[in-house]
Each structure stands twice: as C-alpha cells, then as structure tokens.
Coordinates of C-alpha atoms in Angstrom, one line a residue:
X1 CA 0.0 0.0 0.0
X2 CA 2.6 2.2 0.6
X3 CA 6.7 2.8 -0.5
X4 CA 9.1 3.4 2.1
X5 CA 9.8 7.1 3.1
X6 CA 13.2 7.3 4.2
X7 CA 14.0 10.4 6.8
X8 CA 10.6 10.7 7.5
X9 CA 9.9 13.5 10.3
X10 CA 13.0 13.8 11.5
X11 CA 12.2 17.5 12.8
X12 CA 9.4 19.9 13.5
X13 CA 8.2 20.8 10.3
X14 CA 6.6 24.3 9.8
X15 CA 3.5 24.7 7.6
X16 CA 2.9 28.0 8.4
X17 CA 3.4 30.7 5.2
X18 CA 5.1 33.5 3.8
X19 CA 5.4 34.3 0.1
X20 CA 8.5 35.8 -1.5
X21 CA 9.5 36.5 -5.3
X22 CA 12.6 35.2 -4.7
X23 CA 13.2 31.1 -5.0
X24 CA 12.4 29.1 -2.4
X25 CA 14.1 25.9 -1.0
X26 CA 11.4 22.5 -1.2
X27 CA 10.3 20.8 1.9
X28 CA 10.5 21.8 5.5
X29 CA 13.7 22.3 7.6
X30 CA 15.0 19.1 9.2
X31 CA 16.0 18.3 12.5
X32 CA 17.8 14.9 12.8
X33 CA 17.0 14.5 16.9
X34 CA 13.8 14.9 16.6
X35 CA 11.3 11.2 15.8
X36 CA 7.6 10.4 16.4
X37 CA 6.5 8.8 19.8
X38 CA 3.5 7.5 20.9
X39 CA 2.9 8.8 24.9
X40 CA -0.2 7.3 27.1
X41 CA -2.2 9.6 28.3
X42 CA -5.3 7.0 29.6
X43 CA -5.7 3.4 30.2
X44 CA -7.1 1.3 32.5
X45 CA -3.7 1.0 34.6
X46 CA -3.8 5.1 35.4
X47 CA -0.4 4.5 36.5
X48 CA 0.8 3.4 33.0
X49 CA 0.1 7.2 32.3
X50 CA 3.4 8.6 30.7
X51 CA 4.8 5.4 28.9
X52 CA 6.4 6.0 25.9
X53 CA 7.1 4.2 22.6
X54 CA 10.0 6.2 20.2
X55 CA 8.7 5.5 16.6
X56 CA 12.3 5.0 15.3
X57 CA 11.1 2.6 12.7
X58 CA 8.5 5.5 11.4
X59 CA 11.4 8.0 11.3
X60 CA 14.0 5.5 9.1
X61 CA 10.7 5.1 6.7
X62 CA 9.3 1.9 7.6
X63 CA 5.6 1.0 9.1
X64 CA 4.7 0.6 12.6
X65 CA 1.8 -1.5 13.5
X66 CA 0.3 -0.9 17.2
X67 CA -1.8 -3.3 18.6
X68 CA -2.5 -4.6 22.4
X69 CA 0.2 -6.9 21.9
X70 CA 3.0 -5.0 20.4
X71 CA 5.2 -2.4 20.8
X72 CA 6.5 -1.5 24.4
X73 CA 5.8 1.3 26.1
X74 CA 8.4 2.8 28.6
X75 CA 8.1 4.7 32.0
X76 CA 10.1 7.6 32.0
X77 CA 13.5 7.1 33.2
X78 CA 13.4 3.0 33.0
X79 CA 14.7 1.3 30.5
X80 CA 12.2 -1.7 29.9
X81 CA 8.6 -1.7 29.7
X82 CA 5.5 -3.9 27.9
X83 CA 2.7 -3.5 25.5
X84 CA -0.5 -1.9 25.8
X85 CA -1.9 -5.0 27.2
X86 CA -5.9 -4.3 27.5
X87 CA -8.0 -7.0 26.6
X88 CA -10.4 -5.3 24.7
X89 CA -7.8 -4.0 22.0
X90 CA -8.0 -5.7 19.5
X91 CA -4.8 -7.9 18.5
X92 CA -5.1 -6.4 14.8
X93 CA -2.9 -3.6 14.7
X94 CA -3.1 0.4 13.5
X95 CA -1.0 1.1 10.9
X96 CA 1.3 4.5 11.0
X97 CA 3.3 4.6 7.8
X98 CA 5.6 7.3 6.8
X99 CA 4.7 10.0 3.7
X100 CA 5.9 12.4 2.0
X101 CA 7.1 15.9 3.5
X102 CA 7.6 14.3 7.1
X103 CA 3.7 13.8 7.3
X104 CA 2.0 10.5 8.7
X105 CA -0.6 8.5 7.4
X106 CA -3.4 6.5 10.1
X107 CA -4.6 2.8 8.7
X108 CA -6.9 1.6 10.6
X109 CA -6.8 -1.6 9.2
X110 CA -10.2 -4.0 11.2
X111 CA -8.6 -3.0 14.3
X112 CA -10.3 -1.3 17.3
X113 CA -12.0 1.6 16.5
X114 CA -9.6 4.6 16.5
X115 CA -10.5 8.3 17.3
X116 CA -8.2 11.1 16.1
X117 CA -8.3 14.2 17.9
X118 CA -12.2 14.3 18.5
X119 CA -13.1 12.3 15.1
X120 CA -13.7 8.8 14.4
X121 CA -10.8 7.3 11.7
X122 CA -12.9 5.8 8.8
X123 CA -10.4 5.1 6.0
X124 CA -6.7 6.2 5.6
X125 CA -6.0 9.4 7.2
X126 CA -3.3 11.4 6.5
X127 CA -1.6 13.6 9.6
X128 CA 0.3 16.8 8.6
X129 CA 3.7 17.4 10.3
X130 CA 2.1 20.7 11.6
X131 CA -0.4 18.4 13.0
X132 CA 2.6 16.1 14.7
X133 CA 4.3 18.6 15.8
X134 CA 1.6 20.5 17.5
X135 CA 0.7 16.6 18.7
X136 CA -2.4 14.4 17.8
X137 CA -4.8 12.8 20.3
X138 CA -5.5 8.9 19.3
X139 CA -8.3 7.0 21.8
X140 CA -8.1 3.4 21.1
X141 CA -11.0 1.2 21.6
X142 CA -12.7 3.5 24.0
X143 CA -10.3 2.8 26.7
X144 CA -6.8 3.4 25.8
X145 CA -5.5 7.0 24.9
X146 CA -2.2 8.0 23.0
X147 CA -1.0 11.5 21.9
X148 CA 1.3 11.2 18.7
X149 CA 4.3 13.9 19.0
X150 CA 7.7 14.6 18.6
X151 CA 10.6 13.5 21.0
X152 CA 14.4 13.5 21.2
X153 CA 15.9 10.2 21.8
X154 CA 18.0 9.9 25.0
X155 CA 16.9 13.4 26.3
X156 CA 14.7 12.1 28.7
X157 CA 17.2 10.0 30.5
X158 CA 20.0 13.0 30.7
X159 CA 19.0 15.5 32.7
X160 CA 17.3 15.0 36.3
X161 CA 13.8 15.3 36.5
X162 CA 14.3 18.7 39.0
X163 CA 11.0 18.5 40.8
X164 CA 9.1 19.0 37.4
X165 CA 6.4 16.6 36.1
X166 CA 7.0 16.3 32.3
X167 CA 8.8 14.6 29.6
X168 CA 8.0 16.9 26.7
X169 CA 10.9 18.6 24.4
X170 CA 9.6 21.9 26.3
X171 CA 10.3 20.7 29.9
X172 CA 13.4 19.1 28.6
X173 CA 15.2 21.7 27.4
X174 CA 14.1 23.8 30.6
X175 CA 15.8 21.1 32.6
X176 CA 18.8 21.5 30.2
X177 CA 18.7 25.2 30.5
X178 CA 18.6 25.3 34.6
X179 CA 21.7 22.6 34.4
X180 CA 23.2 25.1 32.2
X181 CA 23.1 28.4 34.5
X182 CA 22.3 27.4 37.9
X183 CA 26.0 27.2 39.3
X184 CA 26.6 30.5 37.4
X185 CA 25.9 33.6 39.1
X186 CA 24.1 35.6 36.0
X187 CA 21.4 36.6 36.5
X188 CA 18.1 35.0 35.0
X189 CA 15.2 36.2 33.3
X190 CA 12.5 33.7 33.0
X191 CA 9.5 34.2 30.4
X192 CA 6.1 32.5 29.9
X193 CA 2.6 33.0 30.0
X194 CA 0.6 33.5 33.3
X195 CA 0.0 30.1 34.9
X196 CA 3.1 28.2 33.2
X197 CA 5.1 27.5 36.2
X198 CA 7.7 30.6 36.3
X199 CA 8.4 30.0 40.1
X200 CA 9.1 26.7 40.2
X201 CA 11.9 27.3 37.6
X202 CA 13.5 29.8 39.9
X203 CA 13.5 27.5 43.1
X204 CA 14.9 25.0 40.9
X205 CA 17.4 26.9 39.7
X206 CA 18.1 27.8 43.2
X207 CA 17.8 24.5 44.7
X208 CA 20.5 23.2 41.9
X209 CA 23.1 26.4 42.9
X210 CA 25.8 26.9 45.5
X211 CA 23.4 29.3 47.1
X212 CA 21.1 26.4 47.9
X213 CA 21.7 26.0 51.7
X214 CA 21.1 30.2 51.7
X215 CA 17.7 32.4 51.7
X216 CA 15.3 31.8 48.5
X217 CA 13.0 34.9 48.7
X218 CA 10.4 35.6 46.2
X219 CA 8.2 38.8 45.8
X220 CA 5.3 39.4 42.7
X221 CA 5.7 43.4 42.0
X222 CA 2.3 43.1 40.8
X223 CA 0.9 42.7 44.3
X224 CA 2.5 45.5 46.4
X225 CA 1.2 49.1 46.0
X226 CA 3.6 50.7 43.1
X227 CA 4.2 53.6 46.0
X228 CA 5.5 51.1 48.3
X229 CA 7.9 48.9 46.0
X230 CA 11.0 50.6 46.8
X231 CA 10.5 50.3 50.5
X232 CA 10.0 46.6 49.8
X233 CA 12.7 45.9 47.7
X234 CA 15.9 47.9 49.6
X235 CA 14.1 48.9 52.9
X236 CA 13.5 52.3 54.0
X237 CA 14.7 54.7 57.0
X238 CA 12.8 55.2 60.0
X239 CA 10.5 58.5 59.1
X240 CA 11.6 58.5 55.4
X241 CA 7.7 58.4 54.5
X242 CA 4.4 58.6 56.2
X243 CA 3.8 55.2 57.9
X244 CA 7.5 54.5 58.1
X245 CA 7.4 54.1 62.3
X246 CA 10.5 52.0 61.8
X247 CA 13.3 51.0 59.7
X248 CA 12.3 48.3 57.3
X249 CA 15.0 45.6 56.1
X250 CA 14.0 45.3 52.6
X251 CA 14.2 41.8 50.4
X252 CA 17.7 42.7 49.0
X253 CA 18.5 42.7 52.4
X254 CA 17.2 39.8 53.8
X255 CA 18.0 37.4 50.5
X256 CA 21.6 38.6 51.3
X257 CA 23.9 35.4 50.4
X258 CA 21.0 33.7 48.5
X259 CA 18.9 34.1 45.8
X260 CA 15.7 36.6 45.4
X261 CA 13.2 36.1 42.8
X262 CA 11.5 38.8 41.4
X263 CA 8.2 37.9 39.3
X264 CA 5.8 40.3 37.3
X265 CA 9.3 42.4 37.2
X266 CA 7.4 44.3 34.4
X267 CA 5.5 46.4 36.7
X268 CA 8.1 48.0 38.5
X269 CA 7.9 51.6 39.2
X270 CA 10.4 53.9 36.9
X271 CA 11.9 55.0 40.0
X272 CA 12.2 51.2 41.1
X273 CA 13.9 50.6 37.8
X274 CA 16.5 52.5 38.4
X275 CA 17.3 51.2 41.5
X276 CA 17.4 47.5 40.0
X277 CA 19.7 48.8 37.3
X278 CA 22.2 49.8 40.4
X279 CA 22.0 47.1 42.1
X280 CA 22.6 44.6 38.9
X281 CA 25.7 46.8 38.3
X282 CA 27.1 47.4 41.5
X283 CA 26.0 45.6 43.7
X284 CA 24.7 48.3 46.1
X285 CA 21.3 50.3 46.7
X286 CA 20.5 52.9 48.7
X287 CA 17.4 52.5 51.2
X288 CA 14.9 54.7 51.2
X289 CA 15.6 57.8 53.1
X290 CA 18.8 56.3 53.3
X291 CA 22.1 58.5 53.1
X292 CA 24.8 55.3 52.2
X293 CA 24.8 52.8 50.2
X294 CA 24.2 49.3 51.4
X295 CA 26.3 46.0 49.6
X296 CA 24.7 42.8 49.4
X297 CA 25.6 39.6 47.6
X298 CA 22.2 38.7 45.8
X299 CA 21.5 36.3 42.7
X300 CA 18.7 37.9 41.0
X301 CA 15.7 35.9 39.1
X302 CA 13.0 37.9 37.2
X303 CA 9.8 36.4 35.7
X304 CA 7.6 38.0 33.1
X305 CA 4.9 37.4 31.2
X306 CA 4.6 40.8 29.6
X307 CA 6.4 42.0 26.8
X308 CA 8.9 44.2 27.9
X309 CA 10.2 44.7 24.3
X310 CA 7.0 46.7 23.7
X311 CA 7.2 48.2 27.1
X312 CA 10.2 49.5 26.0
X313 CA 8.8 50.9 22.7
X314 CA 5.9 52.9 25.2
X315 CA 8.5 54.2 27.2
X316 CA 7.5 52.4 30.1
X317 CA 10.3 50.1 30.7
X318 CA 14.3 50.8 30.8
X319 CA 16.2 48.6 28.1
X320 CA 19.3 48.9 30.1
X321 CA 17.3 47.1 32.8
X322 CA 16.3 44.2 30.3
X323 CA 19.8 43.7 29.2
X324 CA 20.5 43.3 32.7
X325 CA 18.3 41.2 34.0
X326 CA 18.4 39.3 30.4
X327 CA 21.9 37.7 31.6
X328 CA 20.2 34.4 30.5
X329 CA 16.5 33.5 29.5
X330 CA 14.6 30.7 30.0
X331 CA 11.3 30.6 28.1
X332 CA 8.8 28.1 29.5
X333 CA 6.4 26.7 27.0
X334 CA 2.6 27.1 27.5
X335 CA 0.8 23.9 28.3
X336 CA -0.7 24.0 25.0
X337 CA 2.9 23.6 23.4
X338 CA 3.0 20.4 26.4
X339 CA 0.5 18.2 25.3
X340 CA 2.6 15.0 25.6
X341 CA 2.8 16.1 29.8
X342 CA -1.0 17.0 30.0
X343 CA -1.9 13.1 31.1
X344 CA 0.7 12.9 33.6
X345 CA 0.1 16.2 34.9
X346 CA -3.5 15.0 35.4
X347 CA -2.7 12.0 37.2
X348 CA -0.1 14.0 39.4
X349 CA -2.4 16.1 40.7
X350 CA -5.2 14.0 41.0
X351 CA -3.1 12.2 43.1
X352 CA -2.5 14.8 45.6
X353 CA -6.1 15.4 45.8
X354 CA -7.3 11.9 46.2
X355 CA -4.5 11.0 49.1
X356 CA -6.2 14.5 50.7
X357 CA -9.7 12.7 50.5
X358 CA -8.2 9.1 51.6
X359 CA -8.7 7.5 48.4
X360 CA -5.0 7.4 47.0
X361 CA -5.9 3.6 45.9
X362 CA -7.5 4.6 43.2
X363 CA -4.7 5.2 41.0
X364 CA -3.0 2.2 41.4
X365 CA -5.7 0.0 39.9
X366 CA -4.0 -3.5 38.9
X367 CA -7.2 -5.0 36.6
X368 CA -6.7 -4.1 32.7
X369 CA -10.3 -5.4 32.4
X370 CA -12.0 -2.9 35.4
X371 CA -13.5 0.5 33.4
X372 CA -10.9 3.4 33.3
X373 CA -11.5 5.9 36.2
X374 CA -10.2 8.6 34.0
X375 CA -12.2 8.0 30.4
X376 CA -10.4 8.2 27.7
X377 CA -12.8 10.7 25.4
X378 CA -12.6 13.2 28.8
X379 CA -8.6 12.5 28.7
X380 CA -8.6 13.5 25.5
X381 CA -10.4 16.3 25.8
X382 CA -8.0 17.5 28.6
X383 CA -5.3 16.8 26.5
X384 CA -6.3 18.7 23.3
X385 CA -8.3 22.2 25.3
X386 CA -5.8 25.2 25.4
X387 CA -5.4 25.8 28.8
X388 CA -5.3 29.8 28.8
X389 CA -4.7 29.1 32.6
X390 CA -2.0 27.0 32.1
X391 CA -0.4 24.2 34.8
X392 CA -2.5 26.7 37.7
X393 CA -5.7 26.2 35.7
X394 CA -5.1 22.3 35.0
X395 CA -4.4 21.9 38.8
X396 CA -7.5 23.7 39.5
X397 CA -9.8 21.7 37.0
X398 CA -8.0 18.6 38.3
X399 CA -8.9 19.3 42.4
X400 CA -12.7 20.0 40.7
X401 CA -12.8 16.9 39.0
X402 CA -12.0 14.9 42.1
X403 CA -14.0 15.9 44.5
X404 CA -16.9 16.6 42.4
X405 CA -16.8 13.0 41.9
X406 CA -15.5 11.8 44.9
X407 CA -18.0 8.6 45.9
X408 CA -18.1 8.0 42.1
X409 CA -16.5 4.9 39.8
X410 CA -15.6 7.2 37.0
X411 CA -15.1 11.2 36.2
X412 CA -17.4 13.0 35.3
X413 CA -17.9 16.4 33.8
X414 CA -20.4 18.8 35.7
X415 CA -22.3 21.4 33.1
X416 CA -20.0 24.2 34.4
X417 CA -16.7 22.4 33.6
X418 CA -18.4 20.6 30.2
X419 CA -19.1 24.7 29.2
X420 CA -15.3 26.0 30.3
X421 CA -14.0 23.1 28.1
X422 CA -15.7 23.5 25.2
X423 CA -14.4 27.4 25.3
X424 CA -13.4 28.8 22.0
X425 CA -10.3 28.7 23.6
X426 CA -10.0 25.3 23.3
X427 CA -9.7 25.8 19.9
X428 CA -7.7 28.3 18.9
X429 CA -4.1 28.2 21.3
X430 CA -1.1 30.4 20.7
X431 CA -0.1 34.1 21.5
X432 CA -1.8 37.0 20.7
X433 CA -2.8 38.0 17.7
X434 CA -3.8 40.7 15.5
X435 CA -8.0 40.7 15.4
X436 CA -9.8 39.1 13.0
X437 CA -11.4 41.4 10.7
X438 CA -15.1 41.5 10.4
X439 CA -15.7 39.1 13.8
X440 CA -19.5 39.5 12.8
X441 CA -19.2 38.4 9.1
X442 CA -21.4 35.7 7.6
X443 CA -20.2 32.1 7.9
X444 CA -18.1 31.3 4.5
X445 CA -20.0 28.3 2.6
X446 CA -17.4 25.0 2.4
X447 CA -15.3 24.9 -0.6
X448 CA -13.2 23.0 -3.0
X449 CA -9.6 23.6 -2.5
X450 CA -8.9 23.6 -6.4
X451 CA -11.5 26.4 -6.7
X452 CA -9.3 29.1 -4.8
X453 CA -6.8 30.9 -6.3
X454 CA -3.1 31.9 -5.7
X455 CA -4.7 35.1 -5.2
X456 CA -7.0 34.6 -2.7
X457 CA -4.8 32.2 -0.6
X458 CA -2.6 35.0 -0.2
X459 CA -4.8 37.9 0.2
X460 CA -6.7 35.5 2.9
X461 CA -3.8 34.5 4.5
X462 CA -2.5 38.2 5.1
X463 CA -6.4 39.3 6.0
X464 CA -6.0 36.3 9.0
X465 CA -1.8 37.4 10.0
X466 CA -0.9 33.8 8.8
X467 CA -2.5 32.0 11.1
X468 CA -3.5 28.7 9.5
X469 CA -7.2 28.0 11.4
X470 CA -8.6 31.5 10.6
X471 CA -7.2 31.0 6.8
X472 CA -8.8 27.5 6.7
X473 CA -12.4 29.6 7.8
X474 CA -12.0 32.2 5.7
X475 CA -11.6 30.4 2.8
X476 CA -14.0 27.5 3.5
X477 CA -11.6 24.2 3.5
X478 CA -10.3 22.0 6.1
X479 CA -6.6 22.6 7.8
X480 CA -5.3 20.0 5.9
X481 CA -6.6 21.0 2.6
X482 CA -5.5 24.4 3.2
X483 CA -1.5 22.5 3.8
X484 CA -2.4 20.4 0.4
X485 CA -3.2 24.0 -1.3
X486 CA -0.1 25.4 -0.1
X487 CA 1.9 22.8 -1.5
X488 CA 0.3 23.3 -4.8
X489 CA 1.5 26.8 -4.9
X490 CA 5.5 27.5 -6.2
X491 CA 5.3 31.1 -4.7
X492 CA 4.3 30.1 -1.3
X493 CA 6.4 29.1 0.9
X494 CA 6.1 27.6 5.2
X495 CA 8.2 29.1 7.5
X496 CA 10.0 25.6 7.7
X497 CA 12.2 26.7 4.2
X498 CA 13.0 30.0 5.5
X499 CA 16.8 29.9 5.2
X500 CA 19.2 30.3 8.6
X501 CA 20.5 33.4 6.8
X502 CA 17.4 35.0 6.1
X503 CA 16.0 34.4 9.6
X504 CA 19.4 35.4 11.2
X505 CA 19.3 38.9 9.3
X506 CA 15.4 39.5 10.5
X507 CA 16.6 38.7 13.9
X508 CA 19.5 40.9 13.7
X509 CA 17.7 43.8 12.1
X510 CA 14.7 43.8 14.7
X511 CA 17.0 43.4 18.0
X512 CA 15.1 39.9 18.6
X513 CA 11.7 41.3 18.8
X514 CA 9.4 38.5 17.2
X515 CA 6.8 40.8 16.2
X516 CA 8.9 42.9 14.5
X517 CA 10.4 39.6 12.9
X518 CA 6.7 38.3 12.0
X519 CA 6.0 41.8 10.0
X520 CA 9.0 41.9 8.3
X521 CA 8.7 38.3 7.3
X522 CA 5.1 38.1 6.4
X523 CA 5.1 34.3 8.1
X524 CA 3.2 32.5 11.0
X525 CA 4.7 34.3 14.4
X526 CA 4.2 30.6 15.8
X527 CA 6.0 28.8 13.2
X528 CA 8.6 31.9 13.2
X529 CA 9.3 31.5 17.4
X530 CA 10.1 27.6 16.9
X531 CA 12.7 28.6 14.2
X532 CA 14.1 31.4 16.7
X533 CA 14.0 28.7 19.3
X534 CA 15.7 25.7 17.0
X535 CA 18.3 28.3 15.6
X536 CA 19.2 29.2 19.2
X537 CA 18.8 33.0 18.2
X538 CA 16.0 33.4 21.1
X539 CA 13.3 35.7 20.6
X540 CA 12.0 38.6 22.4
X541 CA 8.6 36.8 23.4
X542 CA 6.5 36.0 26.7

C-alpha cells in the first residue's frame, strides 16, 4: 500500500506561510533528533500514564503497527517496559506509515476503533507534520489514549527530573537550560505566560546552585502598591515616609547570600527601575531615606509574562534594565505547546487530591479489564483544550474533577466544567494575535480547494496574519486541505524553508523582537518563534 519514506519527520516541520518572489528551498527544515512517539495519556492502569514508545522505525521510513500486543511502552526514566496489554484492544494492529514531506498516514486496518483528535478514523487518514508537531490525540477502543508527538531520543534520561512533572521537548530543554546556569551567578530572566510555572523554575534553579543551603526569597511586584515597592525591595529609614514608624529591612537585604526572585518584574515603578539597574551593576542600593549605600551579595531571578520589548517601545520600561536582567533566559512553553505532559500532569495532581480525601488507591488499579476511572474521550479532551490558565488552571480543573466525583466509579464532567472546556479557547491556542477582521461576518460556505486561487490564498492568508485556522475559515476548506493547497502553490512558501541566513538577518535587524520579525517576514509568528527557538537566536517573546 505504501513505498518506504526514508527520513521521514525527522524534525518539526513548519506549515505555516510566507510568500517571496525570490526562490524558495522545497520541503520543511529538518531536525535529525527529533522522531515520532507515541505517549499514554489514559488506560485502565492510570499508572501506566506517561509510557512512551520512540517510533524510530516510522522515522527510518518503515511501518509501525500498534496493537495490544505490540510495541513496548516505557516509564520515564526505566529502560524496559511492555505492551498496551488491555484486553479489549484488538490484537489487529493500527498502521502508522511514513509519507511524503515528514507527514503520517493512520490505517486503521479491522482493528479497534480509533479516534483522532475528536473524530472517528474511517479510512486512511493522513496527519500533517504541523499536526505532529503541535501533537495528535488517538483513543483506542474507547479505553486506551495515546498522543502522537515529537521527541528527542535519549533526552529524557539526561538531565534530572528537578522536581518537574514532564517529559516533553519543552520541559526538557528547561531542565537542560537550569543545568546550564544554575551554578553561574548571572542573572536570570524567566519568560512564559501567566499560569506556566515561572516559580518553580526559579526554586529550581536555586535548589541546583551553590546558594542552595542560603535564603530563597520571592516577591510578585504586581501585588504590592507601586508607591511602596521601593520600600519593599531595599528597605526604607525610620521617618523616610508617612507610615514609616520603623526601619524596614528590605528583600535585597534579607535574601543577602541567596537568591531573590522577582516575578511580574514588568511592573516596576520607573523609580524602582533605576534602583534594580544599580543594584545589577554594582552591587549596592540605597534604602529609602537612606544617606549610604548598602552592599549585598544577591543572585537575581525575574519572571515576566509581559512583553517588555513593547514596554520599552511605550517608554515604560528601561532597556538597560532588560539587558541586565536578560543575563540568561529561559522561556517556558505554554501547556498548550506540552501536550505530551498533559496526562501525567492530570494524574499527578489528581493524586495529591485523592491522598487528601483518603482514596490514594484509586490510581494504582491492577485489573486491565476494570472501566478506566479517567475516560479516555474526557482525557482527551484535557489533552487537546488550550489551557489559557496554564499548569494553575489544569491543577484547578484537576482538584474540581476529584472531589466533584469523589463517591463515584468514573469522572465526570459537571455542566460548568463541560461549558469551560468547550471554550473557543479550546480551539484556537497560541499568543496573541492581530483581530480578525469583520468578527461578525457571515459564515463562508465550504469549498473545493482547487476552486481558490493563488490570489485569494494569499490575500486570505495576510487578511487572518498567517494563522493557518482562521485562513482554513476564511476560505471554507479543512486545515489540511489548506496545507495540500499550499503545496500546490511555487510562490508560497512555510516558514519551515526560510533559510538560517534570512532568519538570522530579521533577527538581527529587529533586536530579537518577534513581532517585529513576523512583520517583516510576512510568516506564522508561531512557526517563526520555533525557528528562533531551533536556531538558538532566542526571541524577544512571553
């Protein structure tokens, strides 16, 4: 049925656009690390959760058939494992074979009954590498649940786990990034949306440091009055404001020796600014009210999820400050970009809550045959919603879940929860983007793909700021059809064939800032930020 692929998906492949007059390069960039795996979300055995099977096979062009019986899944860490195992799979196997362009191709074969991220699998399917990359939900049989993704071989075994749940390439290069700077006295400026986990990077990156015996202080600017930051931060003199009845210490002060972690550093005061600037330098602040300067020894560890690049641009925030605190960045990926870690995360969690209520058992169910506790179409529907809330708002939907279903055999969504699901936020992931024009336009009619035009792919594709799902609406067709119509076209081009120079210029030319970059380049600011990221340029971006 099918002719052997060799290098198949052997790298995140970009299907986001850009068009260019000049020629292009065929086929998206390649990554050689980077293979298909197969990750358990669900089954019957919750603590199977977070196996792992490496399709190294799919990746050197040759089928792999998945059955009940065959092949072995992994826990993280070991190095042996065993097959799915559940007696209701059936023994005749789904087929993934390798295609063209790094994409993936779902035979169902008379197997079990397969669901691919929401939809039944009737016939062949073909996945993009978009689609891998992003990662694709598969429910086997109604019990068992896999999502399809990328890993790096070997990665998960090289770095320690650090206190963080997770296998995905995200996580993983966190880890590899805190092994990298923690013993260094830089300092560190930490970046990711609201929610993602900021803090626990910074304790880790103080619990891995030669400051880890000394103080680990943490303080959100965005909770203290702006008036009373300063105070806060360096202290302040006896009488050196209304309400000052004594001397105050001050953070700085009281982190001295050890490590002080700053988050929401991106609403400091101006005047507060300043003072972190001296400090970075020198070494030394001055109190408030104070007349001397005081020396402290202080590792400093900023979190943001603002855009401070643009808060530069409005004149709000000091880009000498940035560069300081900028010593190194780590970025940490939205849960979104984690889908692989969703399951275990669940489980995690879950088990916190259910060893709270008495009922820790319930996870460490030994009969294959018994009905999941977790089911596998609510798995999956944890696995593929968006999580705007991130790890905080997966944690919090997890302790909900729990007791809302405490004296029952299975989970079960309440109408409140079924409703924050099912969110249009479920739907559309990623960072902000420009808005939509015409939000209250008629729905467009389905269409052919070999109806539209050059033309109007373009023009629709610049209308939606190359973002592939409002494109596909726009124009009427399916995701993948809008990939196939791409394909079709010799002047357009995925951010996947941008060349290292051309990227490497933008970068250059626009400081780092990845909107800038995305305007210039006229391509997918999602597809653009993974080439940053693979390039190792790193772009300014929360």
């Amino acid at each position: 049925m099918h002719t052997k692929a060799p290098g198949v998906m052997r790298a995140k492949a970009s299907a986001d656009v850009t068009t260019a007059d000049s020629p292009v390069r065929r086929g998206p960039e390649r990554r050689a690390e980077h293979v298909p795996a197969l990750t358990l979300f669900a089954h019957p055995r919750p603590y199977r959760v977070g196996e792992r099977c490496l399709l190294e096979a799919l990746a050197d062009g040759r089928e792999v058939a998945l059955s009940r019986n065959a092949p072995d899944f992994t826990p993280p860490g070991e190095q042996l494992g065993g097959p799915l195992a559940d007696p209701f799979l059936s023994r005749k196997p789904l087929r993934f074979i390798p295609g063209p362009e790094g994409r993936i191709l779902l035979d169902p074969g008379e197997g079990s009954q397969v669901i691919v991220a929401g939809a039944p699998l009737q016939g062949v399917r073909e996945l993009s590498a978009e689609e891998v990359t992003d990662g694709v939900t598969l429910e086997l049989g109604g019990r068992v649940g896999l999502v399809l993704h990328l890993a790096e071989p070997g990665l998960e075994g090289s770095l320690a786990a650090l206190d963080m749940v997770g296998t995905s390439l995200g996580l993983q290069r966190v880890r590899q990034r805190i092994a990298q700077v923690a013993d260094l006295v830089v300092p560190v400026l930490i970046r990711g949306e609201t929610g993602a986990g900021k803090e626990l990077i910074a304790r880790a990156v103080h619990e891995h440091s030669a400051r880890r015996q000394r103080p680990f202080l943490s303080l959100n600017l965005g909770a203290i009055p702006k008036e009373l930051a300063a105070a806060e931060l360096f202290g302040a003199r006896k009488g050196a404001f209304t309400g000052a009845v004594r001397d105050q210490k001050g953070v700085f002060l009281a982190a001295d020796g050890g490590t002080l972690f700053l988050d929401e550093v991106g609403e400091a005061p101006p005047e507060v600014q300043v003072m972190l600037l001296r400090v970075l330098e020198t070494g030394e602040f001055f109190p408030v009210g104070a007349h001397g300067p005081v020396k402290v020894d202080v590792r400093l560890l900023a979190a943001t999820d603002a855009r401070l690049e643009a808060q530069i641009d409005e004149g709000r925030f000091k880009a000498p400050l940035l560069h300081r605190l900028a010593g190194y960045v780590i970025r940490v990926p939205p849960l979104r970009e984690r889908r692989e870690d969703i399951g275990l995360l669940f489980h995690h969690f879950a088990q916190q809550e259910l060893r709270a209520l008495g009922a820790a058992s319930r996870l460490h169910a030994g009969d294959a045959s018994a009905e999941p506790w977790l089911p596998v179409g609510l798995a999956s529907r944890l696995v593929r919603y968006a999580w705007p809330g991130n790890i905080r708002q997966l944690r919090n939907v997890t302790r909900r879940l729990v007791i809302d279903n405490r004296d029952q055999p299975s989970l079960r969504l309440d109408a409140e929860l079924e409703r924050e699901l099912s969110a249009p936020s479920a739907a559309s992931p990623g960072p902000p983007s420009p808005p939509p024009a015409a939000p209250a336009a008629p729905e467009v009619k389905r269409r052919k793909a070999s109806d539209i035009t050059e033309a109007e792919l373009v023009a629709a594709l610049r209308e939606c700021a190359w973002d592939l799902n409002p494109t596909a609406d726009r124009l009427g067709i399916a995701r993948a059809s809008l990939y196939d119509l791409i394909q079709r076209h010799p002047n357009i081009r995925t951010a996947g064939r941008l060349s290292e120079a051309e990227i490497a210029r933008a970068h250059h030319e626009c400081q780092g800032d990845l909107d800038a970059m995305t305007r210039r380049l006229q391509v997918s600011r999602k597809a653009l930020a993974r080439r940053v990221k693979e390039l190792g340029l790193g772009g300014n971006e929360r």
